[in-house]
mmCIF file of C-alpha atoms in Angstrom:
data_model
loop_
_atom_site.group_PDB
_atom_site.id
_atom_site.type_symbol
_atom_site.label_atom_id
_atom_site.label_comp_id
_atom_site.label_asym_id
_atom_site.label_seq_id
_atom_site.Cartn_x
_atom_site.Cartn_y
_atom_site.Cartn_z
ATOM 1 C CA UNK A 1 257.611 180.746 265.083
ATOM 2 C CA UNK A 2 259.594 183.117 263.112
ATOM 3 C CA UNK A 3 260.641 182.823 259.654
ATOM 4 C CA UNK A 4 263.170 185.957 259.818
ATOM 5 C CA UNK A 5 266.297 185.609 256.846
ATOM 6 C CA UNK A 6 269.515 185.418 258.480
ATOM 7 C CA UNK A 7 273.137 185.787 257.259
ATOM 8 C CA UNK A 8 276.279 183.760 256.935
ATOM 9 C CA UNK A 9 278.603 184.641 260.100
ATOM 10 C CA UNK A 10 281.311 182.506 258.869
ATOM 11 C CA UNK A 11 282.322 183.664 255.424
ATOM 12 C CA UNK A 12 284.895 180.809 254.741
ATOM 13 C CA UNK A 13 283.399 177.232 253.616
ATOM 14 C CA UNK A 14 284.384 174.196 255.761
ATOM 15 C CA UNK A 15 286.913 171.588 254.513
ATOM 16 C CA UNK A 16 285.467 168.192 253.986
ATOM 17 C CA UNK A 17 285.433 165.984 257.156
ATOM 18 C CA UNK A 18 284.906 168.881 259.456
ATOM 19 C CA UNK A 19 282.795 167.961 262.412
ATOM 20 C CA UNK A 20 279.911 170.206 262.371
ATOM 21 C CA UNK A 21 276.723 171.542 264.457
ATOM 22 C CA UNK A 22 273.299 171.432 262.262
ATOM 23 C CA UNK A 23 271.064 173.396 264.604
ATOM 24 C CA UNK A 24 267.611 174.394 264.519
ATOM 25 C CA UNK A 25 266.614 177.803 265.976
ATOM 26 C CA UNK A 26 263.310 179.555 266.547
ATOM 27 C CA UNK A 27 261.565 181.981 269.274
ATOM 28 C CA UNK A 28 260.523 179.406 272.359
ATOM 29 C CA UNK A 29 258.240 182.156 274.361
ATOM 30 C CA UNK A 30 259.756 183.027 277.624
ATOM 31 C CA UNK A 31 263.235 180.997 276.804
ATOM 32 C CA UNK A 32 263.445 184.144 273.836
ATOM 33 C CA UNK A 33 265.358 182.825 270.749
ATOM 34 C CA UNK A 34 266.887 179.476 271.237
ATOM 35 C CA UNK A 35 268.159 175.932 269.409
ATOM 36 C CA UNK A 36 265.176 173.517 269.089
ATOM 37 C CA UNK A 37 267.322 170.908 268.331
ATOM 38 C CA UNK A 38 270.934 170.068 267.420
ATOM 39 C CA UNK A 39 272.624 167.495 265.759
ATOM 40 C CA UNK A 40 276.109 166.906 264.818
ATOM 41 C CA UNK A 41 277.615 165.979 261.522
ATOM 42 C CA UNK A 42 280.430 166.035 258.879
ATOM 43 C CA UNK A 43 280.906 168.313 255.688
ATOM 44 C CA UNK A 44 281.217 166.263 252.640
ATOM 45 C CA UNK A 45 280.649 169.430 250.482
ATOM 46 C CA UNK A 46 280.519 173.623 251.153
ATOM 47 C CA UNK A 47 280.567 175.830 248.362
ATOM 48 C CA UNK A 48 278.276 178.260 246.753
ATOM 49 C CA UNK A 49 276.079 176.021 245.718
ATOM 50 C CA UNK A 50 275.833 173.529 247.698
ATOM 51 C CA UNK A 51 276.316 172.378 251.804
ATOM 52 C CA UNK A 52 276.545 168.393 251.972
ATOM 53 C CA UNK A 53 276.722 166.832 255.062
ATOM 54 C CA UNK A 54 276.604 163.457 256.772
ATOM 55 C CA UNK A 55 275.458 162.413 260.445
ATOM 56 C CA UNK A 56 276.794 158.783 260.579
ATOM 57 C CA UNK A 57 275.037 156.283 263.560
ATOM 58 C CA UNK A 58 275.992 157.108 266.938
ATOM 59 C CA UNK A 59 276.732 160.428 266.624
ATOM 60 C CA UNK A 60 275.343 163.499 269.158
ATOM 61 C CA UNK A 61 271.922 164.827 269.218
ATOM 62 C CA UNK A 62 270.713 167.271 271.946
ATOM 63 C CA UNK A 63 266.519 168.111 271.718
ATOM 64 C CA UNK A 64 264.861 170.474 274.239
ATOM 65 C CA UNK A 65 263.085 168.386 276.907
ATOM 66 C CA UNK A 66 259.469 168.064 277.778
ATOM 67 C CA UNK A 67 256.931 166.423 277.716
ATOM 68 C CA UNK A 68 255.560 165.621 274.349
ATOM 69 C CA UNK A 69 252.307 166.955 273.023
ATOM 70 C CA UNK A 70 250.533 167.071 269.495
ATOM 71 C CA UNK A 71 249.346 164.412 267.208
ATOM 72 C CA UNK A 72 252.074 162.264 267.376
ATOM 73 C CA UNK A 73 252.946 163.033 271.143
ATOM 74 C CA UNK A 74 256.469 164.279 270.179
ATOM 75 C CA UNK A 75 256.288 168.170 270.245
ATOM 76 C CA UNK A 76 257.297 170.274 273.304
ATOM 77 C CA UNK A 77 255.959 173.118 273.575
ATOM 78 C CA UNK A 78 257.361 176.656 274.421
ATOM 79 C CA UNK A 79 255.171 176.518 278.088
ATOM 80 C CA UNK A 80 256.808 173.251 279.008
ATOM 81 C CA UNK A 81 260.492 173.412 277.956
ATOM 82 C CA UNK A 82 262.294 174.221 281.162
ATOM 83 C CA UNK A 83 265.376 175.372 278.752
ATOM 84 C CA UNK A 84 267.422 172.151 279.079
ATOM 85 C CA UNK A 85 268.029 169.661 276.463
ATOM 86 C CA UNK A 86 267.998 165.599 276.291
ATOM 87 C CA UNK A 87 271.217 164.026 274.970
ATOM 88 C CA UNK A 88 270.660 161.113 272.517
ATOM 89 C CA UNK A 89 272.266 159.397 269.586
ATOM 90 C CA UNK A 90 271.485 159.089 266.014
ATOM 91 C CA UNK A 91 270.196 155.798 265.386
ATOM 92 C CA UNK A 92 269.452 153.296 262.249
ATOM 93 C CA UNK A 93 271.281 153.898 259.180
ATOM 94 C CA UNK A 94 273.637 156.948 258.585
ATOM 95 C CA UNK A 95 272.075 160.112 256.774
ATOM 96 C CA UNK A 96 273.348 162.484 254.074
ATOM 97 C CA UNK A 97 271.787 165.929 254.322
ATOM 98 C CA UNK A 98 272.114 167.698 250.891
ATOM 99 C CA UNK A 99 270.694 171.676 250.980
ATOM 100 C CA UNK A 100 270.920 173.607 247.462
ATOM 101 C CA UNK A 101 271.816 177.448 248.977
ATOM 102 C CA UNK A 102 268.752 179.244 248.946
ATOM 103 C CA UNK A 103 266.260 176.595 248.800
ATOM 104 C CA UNK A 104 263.939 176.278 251.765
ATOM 105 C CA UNK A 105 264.235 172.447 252.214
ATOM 106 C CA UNK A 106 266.841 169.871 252.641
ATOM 107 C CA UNK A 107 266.877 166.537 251.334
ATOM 108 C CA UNK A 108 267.862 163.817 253.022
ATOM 109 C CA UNK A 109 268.988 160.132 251.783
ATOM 110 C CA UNK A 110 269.813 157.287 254.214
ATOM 111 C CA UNK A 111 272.633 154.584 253.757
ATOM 112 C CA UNK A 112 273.220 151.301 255.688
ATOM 113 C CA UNK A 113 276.760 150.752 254.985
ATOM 114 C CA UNK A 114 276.355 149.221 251.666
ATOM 115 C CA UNK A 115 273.429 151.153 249.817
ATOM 116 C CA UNK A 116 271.185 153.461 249.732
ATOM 117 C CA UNK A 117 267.891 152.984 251.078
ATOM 118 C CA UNK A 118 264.915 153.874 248.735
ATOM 119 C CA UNK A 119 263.807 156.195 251.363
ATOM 120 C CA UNK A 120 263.896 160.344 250.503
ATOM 121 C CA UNK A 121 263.277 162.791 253.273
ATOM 122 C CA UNK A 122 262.677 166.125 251.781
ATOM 123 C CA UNK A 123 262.717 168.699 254.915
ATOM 124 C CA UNK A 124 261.197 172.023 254.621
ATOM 125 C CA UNK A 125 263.061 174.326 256.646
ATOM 126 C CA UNK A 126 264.845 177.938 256.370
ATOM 127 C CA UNK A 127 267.560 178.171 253.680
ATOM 128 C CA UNK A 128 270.798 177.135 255.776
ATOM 129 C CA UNK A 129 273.280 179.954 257.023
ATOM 130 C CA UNK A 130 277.113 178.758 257.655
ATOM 131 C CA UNK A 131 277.743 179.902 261.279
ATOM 132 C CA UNK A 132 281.526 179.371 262.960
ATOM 133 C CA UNK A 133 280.274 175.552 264.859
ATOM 134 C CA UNK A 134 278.198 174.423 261.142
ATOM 135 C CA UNK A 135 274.858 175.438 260.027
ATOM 136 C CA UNK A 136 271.830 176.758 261.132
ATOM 137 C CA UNK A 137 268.345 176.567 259.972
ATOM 138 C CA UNK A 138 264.876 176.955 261.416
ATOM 139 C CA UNK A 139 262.694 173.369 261.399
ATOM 140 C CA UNK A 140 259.078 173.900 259.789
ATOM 141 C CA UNK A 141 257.640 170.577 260.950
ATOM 142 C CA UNK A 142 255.621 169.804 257.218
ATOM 143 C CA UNK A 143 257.861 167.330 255.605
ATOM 144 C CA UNK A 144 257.785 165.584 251.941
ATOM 145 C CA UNK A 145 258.527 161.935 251.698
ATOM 146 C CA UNK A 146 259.874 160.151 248.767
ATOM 147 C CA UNK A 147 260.168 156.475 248.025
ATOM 148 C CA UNK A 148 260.756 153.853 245.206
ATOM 149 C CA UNK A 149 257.765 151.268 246.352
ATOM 150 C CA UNK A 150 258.494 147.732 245.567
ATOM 151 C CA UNK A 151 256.597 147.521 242.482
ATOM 152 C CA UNK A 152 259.226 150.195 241.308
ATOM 153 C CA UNK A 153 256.786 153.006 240.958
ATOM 154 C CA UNK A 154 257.883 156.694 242.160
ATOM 155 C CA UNK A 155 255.331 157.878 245.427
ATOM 156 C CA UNK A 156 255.419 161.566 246.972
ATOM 157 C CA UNK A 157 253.643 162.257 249.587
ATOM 158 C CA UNK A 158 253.349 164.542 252.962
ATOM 159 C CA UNK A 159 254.293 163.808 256.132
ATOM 160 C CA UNK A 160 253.702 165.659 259.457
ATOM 161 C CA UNK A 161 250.456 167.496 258.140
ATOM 162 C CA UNK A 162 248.865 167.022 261.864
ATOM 163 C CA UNK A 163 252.044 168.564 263.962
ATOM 164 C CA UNK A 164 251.449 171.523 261.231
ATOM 165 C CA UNK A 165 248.059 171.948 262.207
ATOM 166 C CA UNK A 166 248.273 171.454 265.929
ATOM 167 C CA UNK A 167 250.993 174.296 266.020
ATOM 168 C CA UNK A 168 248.661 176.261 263.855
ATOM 169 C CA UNK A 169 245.348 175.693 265.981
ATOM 170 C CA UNK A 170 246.954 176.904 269.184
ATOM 171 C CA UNK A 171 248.690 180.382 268.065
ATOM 172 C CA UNK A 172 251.838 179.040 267.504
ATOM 173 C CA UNK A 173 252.162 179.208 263.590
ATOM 174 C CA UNK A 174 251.026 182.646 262.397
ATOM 175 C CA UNK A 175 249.106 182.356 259.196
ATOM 176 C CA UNK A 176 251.453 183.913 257.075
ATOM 177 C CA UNK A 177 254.129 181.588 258.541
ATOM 178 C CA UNK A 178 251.948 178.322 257.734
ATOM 179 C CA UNK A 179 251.020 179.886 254.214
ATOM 180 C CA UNK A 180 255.180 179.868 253.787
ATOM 181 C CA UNK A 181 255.363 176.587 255.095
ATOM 182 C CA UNK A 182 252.923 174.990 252.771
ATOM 183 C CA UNK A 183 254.439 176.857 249.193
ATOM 184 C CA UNK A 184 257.349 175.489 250.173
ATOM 185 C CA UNK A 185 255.901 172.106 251.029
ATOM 186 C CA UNK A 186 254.087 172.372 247.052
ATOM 187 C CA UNK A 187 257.468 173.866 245.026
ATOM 188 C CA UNK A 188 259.529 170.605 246.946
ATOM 189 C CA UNK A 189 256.651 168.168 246.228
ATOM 190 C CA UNK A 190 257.210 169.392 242.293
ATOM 191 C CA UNK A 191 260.612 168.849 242.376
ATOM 192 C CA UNK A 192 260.528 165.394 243.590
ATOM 193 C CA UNK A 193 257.355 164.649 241.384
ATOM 194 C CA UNK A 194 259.751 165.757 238.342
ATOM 195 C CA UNK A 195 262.518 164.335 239.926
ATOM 196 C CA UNK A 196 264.942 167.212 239.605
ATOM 197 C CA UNK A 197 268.007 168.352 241.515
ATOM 198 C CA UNK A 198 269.006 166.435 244.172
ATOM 199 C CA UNK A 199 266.900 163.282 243.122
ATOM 200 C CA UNK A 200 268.741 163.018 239.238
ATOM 201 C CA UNK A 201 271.678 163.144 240.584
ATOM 202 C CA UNK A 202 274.813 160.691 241.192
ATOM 203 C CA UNK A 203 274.959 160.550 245.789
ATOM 204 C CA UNK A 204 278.263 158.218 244.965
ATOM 205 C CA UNK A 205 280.289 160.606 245.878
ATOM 206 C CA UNK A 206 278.499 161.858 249.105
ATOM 207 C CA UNK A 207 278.611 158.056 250.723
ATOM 208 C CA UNK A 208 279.848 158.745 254.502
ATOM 209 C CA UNK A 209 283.196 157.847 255.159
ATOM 210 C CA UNK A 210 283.242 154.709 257.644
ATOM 211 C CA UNK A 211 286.611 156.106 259.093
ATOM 212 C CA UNK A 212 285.213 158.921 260.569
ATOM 213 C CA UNK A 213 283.082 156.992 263.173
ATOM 214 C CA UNK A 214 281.030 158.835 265.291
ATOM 215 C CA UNK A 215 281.008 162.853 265.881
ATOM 216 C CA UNK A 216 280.484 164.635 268.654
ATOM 217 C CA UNK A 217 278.457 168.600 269.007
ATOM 218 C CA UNK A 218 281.090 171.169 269.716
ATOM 219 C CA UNK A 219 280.692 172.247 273.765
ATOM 220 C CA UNK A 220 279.335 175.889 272.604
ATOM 221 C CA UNK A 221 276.346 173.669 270.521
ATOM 222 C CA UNK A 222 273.724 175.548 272.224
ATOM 223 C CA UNK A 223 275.528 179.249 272.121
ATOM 224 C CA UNK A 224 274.224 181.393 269.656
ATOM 225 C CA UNK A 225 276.063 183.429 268.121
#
């Protein structure tokens, strides 16, 4: 795992509606640097500040293929990834993917058509870097979740601590790495706690637009630039 800054290699911010790549890189042993995972989308909002984008139901995933290992048998492993990926779609209820520039986390908000679901997925991850197909990041696996229960109270919790400590147990998180993980797994755990920026504020604006239907990965998904 590397946690290595990167740079913007497209300078100019993408229009809203532009079909997008959201990839996830990292260092995959003999396969060198590669995407983990890719999934496509479309740009509500790109500017300094912010990068809002929505993946709507049916549209293109590609995730390295393998067979599963860890806790939760879902992680591949750098030994047994043969470098080709599994095509799939994105399924249940269309998701809006809001990253503050900078932060080291995403959060995420899913919505059926008609509402928002009480659902929030905060993903800890490197801060995003505009490339010329969309966005790239780096997934850290350690995950917050969110959710208004149904007696209306406000829970935060973790999610994924057991894929963070199989990776760490068998060489494949450095400490320092893990140690970066989990600071950013406590600052995004505050913010959701105090409910600050993205939970206060109004999504009515970042509701996917049903015209757009599904989206498709650009054919140079997996180039890296």
């Amino acid at each position: 795992m590397t946690d290595a800054a990167r740079s913007d290699t497209r300078t100019d911010p993408f229009p809203s509606g532009t079909p997008v790549a959201l990839r996830s890189l990292n260092d995959f042993g003999e396969h060198g640097e590669a995407v983990g995972f890719a999934v496509a989308a479309r740009v509500l909002v790109d500017d300094d500040e912010l990068a809002v984008v929505a993946t709507t139901v049916g549209s293109a995933v590609r995730r390295r293929a393998g067979v599963g290992s860890g806790p939760n048998g879902r992680l591949v492993l750098p030994e047994d990834w043969d470098g080709s990926y599994v095509g799939d779609r994105w399924l249940g209820s269309s998701v809006v993917r809001v990253h503050q520039k900078g932060t080291p986390w995403s959060v995420w908000r899913w919505h059926d058509g008609s509402h928002w679901r009480p659902d929030w997925y905060v993903n800890l991850e490197l801060p995003w870097v505009r490339t010329p197909i969309g966005f790239d990041s780096q997934d850290w696996t350690l995950d917050v979740v969110a959710t208004t229960e149904p007696d209306g109270s406000w829970s935060v919790r973790y999610k994924d601590e057991d894929e963070l400590e199989f990776y760490a147990a068998g060489g494949y998180w450095p400490a320092a790495m893990r140690a970066v993980t989990e600071r950013a797994g406590r600052e995004a755990t505050e913010v959701a706690i105090a409910r600050r920026f993205p939970f206060d504020t109004d999504w009515s604006g970042w509701v996917p637009d049903p015209a757009w239907g599904t989206t498709a990965l650009p054919q140079d998904w997996s180039a890296l630039q």
